[in-house]
């Protein structure tokens, strides 16, 4: 739904994409008002995890003003100045740490002090990208924009499965004055498959069974498959039982695709067979590889954000088919920063001939001129 | 599946993303047309046909409070193709270093 603007405040309706809106609001310094948050639901207003997100944003900024209506269905958010620095945050267990970490990752380079955040909560969640995926696929993307890696780090201290969580990660991010433009139109061929299988508070054989089936599928395509098992013990295993897998495919152009799967939450109906889980994850990875693009489909929006905020120079990036989330993000980018991307569908001539093999993948070339966003709060020596 | 629908219908990706933002007369014209149409499309004097704008409004309303999720297949889990089948395997085998060089 397109936004309306009243007195310099951008007004939205509905709780969807709250995270995008608050993130862009913080970066652009423009206030937002969000109305009709679940106003027709039985349980109206903001959820706990969304309030938790606002708390986190408040922690890394200075001068943020938030006004919530009595029913919680209307929110006014006036962003402050990004500070960053040391912080510890207990994330809401309704969502994964990934939900919060993605925001920190997007804001990290623009803080005053380098971010050093300790996040506690659920490390693997169905709705959110897991910390393993962020570490494997998102950090290399940021590295392309900042080039020099001085302290970009994501450390998984403890794992925690839903519903109780108990996991902990440490995220460190350096600050930059501005981001470099990105030219990225090739993604090469997949050269190796790596992965992590974790088993929390379940029999260690579960992990081995997952490894076996996932490897079985991947070996059809590539001999270089190596999966680690992470058998967590004691407090390192969090508070709830669960197991899962994340597979990473690395190409010879340093593009990382990542797919993941995890067991069902305890007490939520059917149980998960480890063999099925491994095969499912492998299939998802192959699907991701099939779609291609020089960035994992979950992080298209991050690339779009950093491209738009880069130098006043042309950035270009070819990605796989745009996800629904990215499309919405591009619309939001236009509303907050006035940046419009040029999008072109690239058709592969080789594939066009064989129509029987299902729909052809539509890779999209995104081009834009950065707005020259400068990190004003960063100290210059 | 939104993604598959899009793949078969959409031609212009710019329009897909920024379509509703189009400036100027085009959108206004459409709205006028819609209004005219609304009044005369009654079936049997009893039912009203759902107009395009109403349909998209409905869709937007459904989207309003959906949980936010950045995955590619956000909340719906489609059946992915069985890549181990020989036919499907041929499609992606060249995305690996072990595939054909020229592809």
CSV table of N, CA and C in Angstrom, one decimal, chain A residues 120-193:
chain,number,residue,atom,x,y,z
A,120,UNK,N,20.6,-12.2,22.5
A,120,UNK,CA,20.2,-13.4,23.1
A,120,UNK,C,18.8,-13.8,22.7
A,121,UNK,N,18.6,-15.1,22.5
A,121,UNK,CA,17.3,-15.5,22.1
A,121,UNK,C,17.3,-16.7,21.2
A,122,UNK,N,16.4,-16.8,20.3
A,122,UNK,CA,16.2,-18.0,19.4
A,122,UNK,C,17.1,-17.8,18.2
A,123,UNK,N,18.1,-18.7,18.0
A,123,UNK,CA,19.0,-18.5,16.9
A,123,UNK,C,18.5,-19.1,15.6
A,124,UNK,N,17.6,-20.0,15.7
A,124,UNK,CA,17.0,-20.6,14.4
A,124,UNK,C,15.5,-20.6,14.5
A,125,UNK,N,14.9,-19.9,13.5
A,125,UNK,CA,13.5,-19.8,13.5
A,125,UNK,C,13.0,-19.9,12.1
A,126,UNK,N,11.8,-20.5,12.0
A,126,UNK,CA,11.2,-20.8,10.7
A,126,UNK,C,11.0,-19.5,9.8
A,127,UNK,N,10.6,-18.4,10.5
A,127,UNK,CA,10.3,-17.2,9.7
A,127,UNK,C,11.5,-16.3,9.4
A,128,UNK,N,12.6,-16.6,10.1
A,128,UNK,CA,13.7,-15.7,10.0
A,128,UNK,C,14.9,-16.4,9.5
A,129,UNK,N,15.8,-15.7,8.9
A,129,UNK,CA,17.1,-16.3,8.5
A,129,UNK,C,17.9,-16.6,9.8
A,130,UNK,N,18.5,-17.7,9.8
A,130,UNK,CA,19.2,-18.1,11.0
A,130,UNK,C,20.6,-17.4,11.0
A,131,UNK,N,21.2,-17.5,12.2
A,131,UNK,CA,22.5,-16.8,12.4
A,131,UNK,C,23.6,-17.5,11.5
A,132,UNK,N,23.4,-18.8,11.3
A,132,UNK,CA,24.4,-19.5,10.4
A,132,UNK,C,24.3,-18.9,9.0
A,133,UNK,N,23.1,-18.6,8.5
A,133,UNK,CA,23.0,-18.1,7.2
A,133,UNK,C,23.5,-16.7,7.1
A,134,UNK,N,23.2,-15.9,8.1
A,134,UNK,CA,23.7,-14.5,8.1
A,134,UNK,C,25.3,-14.5,8.1
A,135,UNK,N,25.8,-15.4,8.8
A,135,UNK,CA,27.3,-15.5,8.9
A,135,UNK,C,27.8,-15.9,7.5
A,136,UNK,N,27.2,-16.9,6.9
A,136,UNK,CA,27.8,-17.5,5.7
A,136,UNK,C,27.5,-16.6,4.5
A,137,UNK,N,26.3,-16.1,4.4
A,137,UNK,CA,25.9,-15.4,3.1
A,137,UNK,C,25.8,-13.9,3.2
A,138,UNK,N,25.5,-13.4,4.4
A,138,UNK,CA,25.3,-11.9,4.4
A,138,UNK,C,26.5,-11.1,4.7
A,139,UNK,N,27.4,-11.6,5.5
A,139,UNK,CA,28.7,-10.9,5.8
A,139,UNK,C,29.5,-10.7,4.6
A,140,UNK,N,29.7,-11.7,3.7
A,140,UNK,CA,30.4,-11.5,2.5
A,140,UNK,C,29.8,-10.4,1.6
A,141,UNK,N,28.5,-10.2,1.6
A,141,UNK,CA,27.9,-9.2,0.8
A,141,UNK,C,28.3,-7.8,1.4
A,142,UNK,N,28.3,-7.7,2.7
A,142,UNK,CA,28.7,-6.4,3.3
A,142,UNK,C,30.2,-6.1,3.0
A,143,UNK,N,30.9,-7.2,3.0
A,143,UNK,CA,32.4,-7.1,2.7
A,143,UNK,C,32.6,-6.5,1.3
A,144,UNK,N,31.7,-6.8,0.4
A,144,UNK,CA,31.9,-6.2,-1.0
A,144,UNK,C,31.7,-4.7,-1.0
A,145,UNK,N,31.0,-4.2,0.0
A,145,UNK,CA,30.7,-2.8,0.0
A,145,UNK,C,31.8,-2.0,0.8
A,146,UNK,N,32.4,-2.7,1.8
A,146,UNK,CA,33.3,-2.0,2.6
A,146,UNK,C,34.8,-2.4,2.3
A,147,UNK,N,34.9,-3.4,1.5
A,147,UNK,CA,36.2,-3.9,1.0
A,147,UNK,C,37.2,-4.4,2.1
A,148,UNK,N,37.5,-3.5,3.1
A,148,UNK,CA,38.5,-3.9,4.1
A,148,UNK,C,37.7,-4.5,5.3
A,149,UNK,N,38.1,-5.6,5.7
A,149,UNK,CA,37.5,-6.2,6.9
A,149,UNK,C,38.2,-5.9,8.1
A,150,UNK,N,37.8,-4.8,8.8
A,150,UNK,CA,38.5,-4.6,10.1
A,150,UNK,C,37.5,-4.8,11.2
A,151,UNK,N,37.3,-6.0,11.5
A,151,UNK,CA,36.5,-6.3,12.7
A,151,UNK,C,35.0,-6.7,12.4
A,152,UNK,N,34.7,-7.1,11.2
A,152,UNK,CA,33.4,-7.6,10.9
A,152,UNK,C,33.3,-9.0,11.3
A,153,UNK,N,32.4,-9.3,12.3
A,153,UNK,CA,32.5,-10.6,12.9
A,153,UNK,C,31.1,-11.0,13.4
A,154,UNK,N,30.8,-12.2,13.2
A,154,UNK,CA,29.5,-12.8,13.8
A,154,UNK,C,29.9,-14.1,14.5
A,155,UNK,N,29.8,-14.1,15.8
A,155,UNK,CA,30.2,-15.3,16.5
A,155,UNK,C,29.0,-15.9,17.2
A,156,UNK,N,28.8,-17.2,16.9
A,156,UNK,CA,27.7,-17.9,17.6
A,156,UNK,C,28.2,-18.5,18.8
A,157,UNK,N,27.8,-18.0,20.0
A,157,UNK,CA,28.3,-18.4,21.2
A,157,UNK,C,27.5,-19.6,21.7
A,158,UNK,N,26.2,-19.5,21.6
A,158,UNK,CA,25.3,-20.6,22.0
A,158,UNK,C,24.2,-20.7,21.0
A,159,UNK,N,23.7,-21.9,20.8
A,159,UNK,CA,22.5,-22.0,20.0
A,159,UNK,C,21.3,-22.2,20.8
A,160,UNK,N,20.2,-21.8,20.3
A,160,UNK,CA,18.9,-21.9,21.0
A,160,UNK,C,17.8,-22.1,20.0
A,161,UNK,N,17.0,-23.2,20.2
A,161,UNK,CA,15.9,-23.5,19.4
A,161,UNK,C,14.6,-22.9,20.0
A,162,UNK,N,13.6,-22.6,19.1
A,162,UNK,CA,12.4,-22.2,19.7
A,162,UNK,C,11.7,-23.3,20.4
A,163,UNK,N,10.8,-23.1,21.3
A,163,UNK,CA,10.2,-21.9,21.7
A,163,UNK,C,11.0,-21.1,22.8
A,164,UNK,N,11.9,-21.7,23.5
A,164,UNK,CA,12.5,-21.1,24.7
A,164,UNK,C,13.8,-20.3,24.3
A,165,UNK,N,14.4,-20.7,23.3
A,165,UNK,CA,15.7,-20.0,22.9
A,165,UNK,C,16.8,-20.3,23.8
A,166,UNK,N,17.5,-19.3,24.3
A,166,UNK,CA,18.6,-19.5,25.1
A,166,UNK,C,19.9,-19.4,24.3
A,167,UNK,N,19.9,-19.0,23.1
A,167,UNK,CA,21.1,-18.8,22.3
A,167,UNK,C,21.7,-17.5,22.5
A,168,UNK,N,22.9,-17.3,22.0
A,168,UNK,CA,23.6,-16.1,22.1
A,168,UNK,C,24.6,-15.9,20.9
A,169,UNK,N,24.5,-14.7,20.3
A,169,UNK,CA,25.5,-14.4,19.3
A,169,UNK,C,26.2,-13.0,19.6
A,170,UNK,N,27.4,-12.9,19.1
A,170,UNK,CA,28.1,-11.6,19.2
A,170,UNK,C,28.3,-11.0,17.8
A,171,UNK,N,27.8,-9.8,17.6
A,171,UNK,CA,28.0,-9.2,16.3
A,171,UNK,C,28.8,-8.0,16.4
A,172,UNK,N,29.9,-7.9,15.6
A,172,UNK,CA,30.7,-6.7,15.5
A,172,UNK,C,30.8,-6.2,14.1
A,173,UNK,N,30.6,-4.9,14.0
A,173,UNK,CA,30.6,-4.3,12.7
A,173,UNK,C,31.4,-3.0,12.7
A,174,UNK,N,32.3,-2.8,11.7
A,174,UNK,CA,33.0,-1.6,11.6
A,174,UNK,C,32.2,-0.5,11.1
A,175,UNK,N,32.6,0.8,11.2
A,175,UNK,CA,31.8,1.9,10.7
A,175,UNK,C,32.5,2.4,9.4
A,176,UNK,N,31.7,3.0,8.6
A,176,UNK,CA,32.3,3.6,7.3
A,176,UNK,C,31.7,5.0,7.1
A,177,UNK,N,32.5,5.8,6.5
A,177,UNK,CA,32.0,7.2,6.1
A,177,UNK,C,31.0,7.0,5.0
A,178,UNK,N,31.3,6.3,4.0
A,178,UNK,CA,30.4,6.0,2.9
A,178,UNK,C,30.7,4.6,2.3
A,179,UNK,N,29.7,4.1,1.6
A,179,UNK,CA,29.9,2.8,1.0
A,179,UNK,C,30.4,2.9,-0.5
A,180,UNK,N,31.1,1.9,-0.9
A,180,UNK,CA,31.6,1.9,-2.3
A,180,UNK,C,30.5,1.5,-3.2
A,181,UNK,N,30.5,2.0,-4.5
A,181,UNK,CA,29.5,1.4,-5.4
A,181,UNK,C,29.9,0.0,-5.8
A,182,UNK,N,28.9,-0.8,-6.2
A,182,UNK,CA,29.1,-2.2,-6.4
A,182,UNK,C,28.9,-2.5,-7.9
A,183,UNK,N,29.8,-3.2,-8.4
A,183,UNK,CA,29.6,-3.8,-9.8
A,183,UNK,C,29.7,-5.3,-9.7
A,184,UNK,N,28.6,-5.9,-10.0
A,184,UNK,CA,28.5,-7.3,-9.7
A,184,UNK,C,27.6,-8.0,-10.7
A,185,UNK,N,28.1,-8.5,-11.8
A,185,UNK,CA,27.1,-9.0,-12.7
A,185,UNK,C,27.4,-10.5,-13.0
A,186,UNK,N,28.4,-11.1,-12.4
A,186,UNK,CA,28.7,-12.5,-12.6
A,186,UNK,C,28.7,-13.2,-11.3
A,187,UNK,N,28.3,-14.4,-11.3
A,187,UNK,CA,28.3,-15.2,-10.1
A,187,UNK,C,29.0,-16.5,-10.2
A,188,UNK,N,29.4,-16.8,-11.4
A,188,UNK,CA,30.3,-18.0,-11.6
A,188,UNK,C,29.6,-19.3,-11.3
A,189,UNK,N,30.4,-20.3,-11.1
A,189,UNK,CA,29.9,-21.7,-10.9
A,189,UNK,C,30.1,-22.1,-9.5
A,190,UNK,N,29.3,-23.0,-9.0
A,190,UNK,CA,29.4,-23.5,-7.6
A,190,UNK,C,30.6,-24.4,-7.6
A,191,UNK,N,31.5,-24.1,-6.6
A,191,UNK,CA,32.7,-24.9,-6.5
A,191,UNK,C,32.7,-25.8,-5.3
A,192,UNK,N,32.1,-25.4,-4.2
A,192,UNK,CA,32.1,-26.2,-3.0
A,192,UNK,C,30.8,-26.0,-2.2
A,193,UNK,N,30.5,-27.1,-1.5
A,193,UNK,CA,29.4,-27.0,-0.6
A,193,UNK,C,29.8,-27.3,0.8
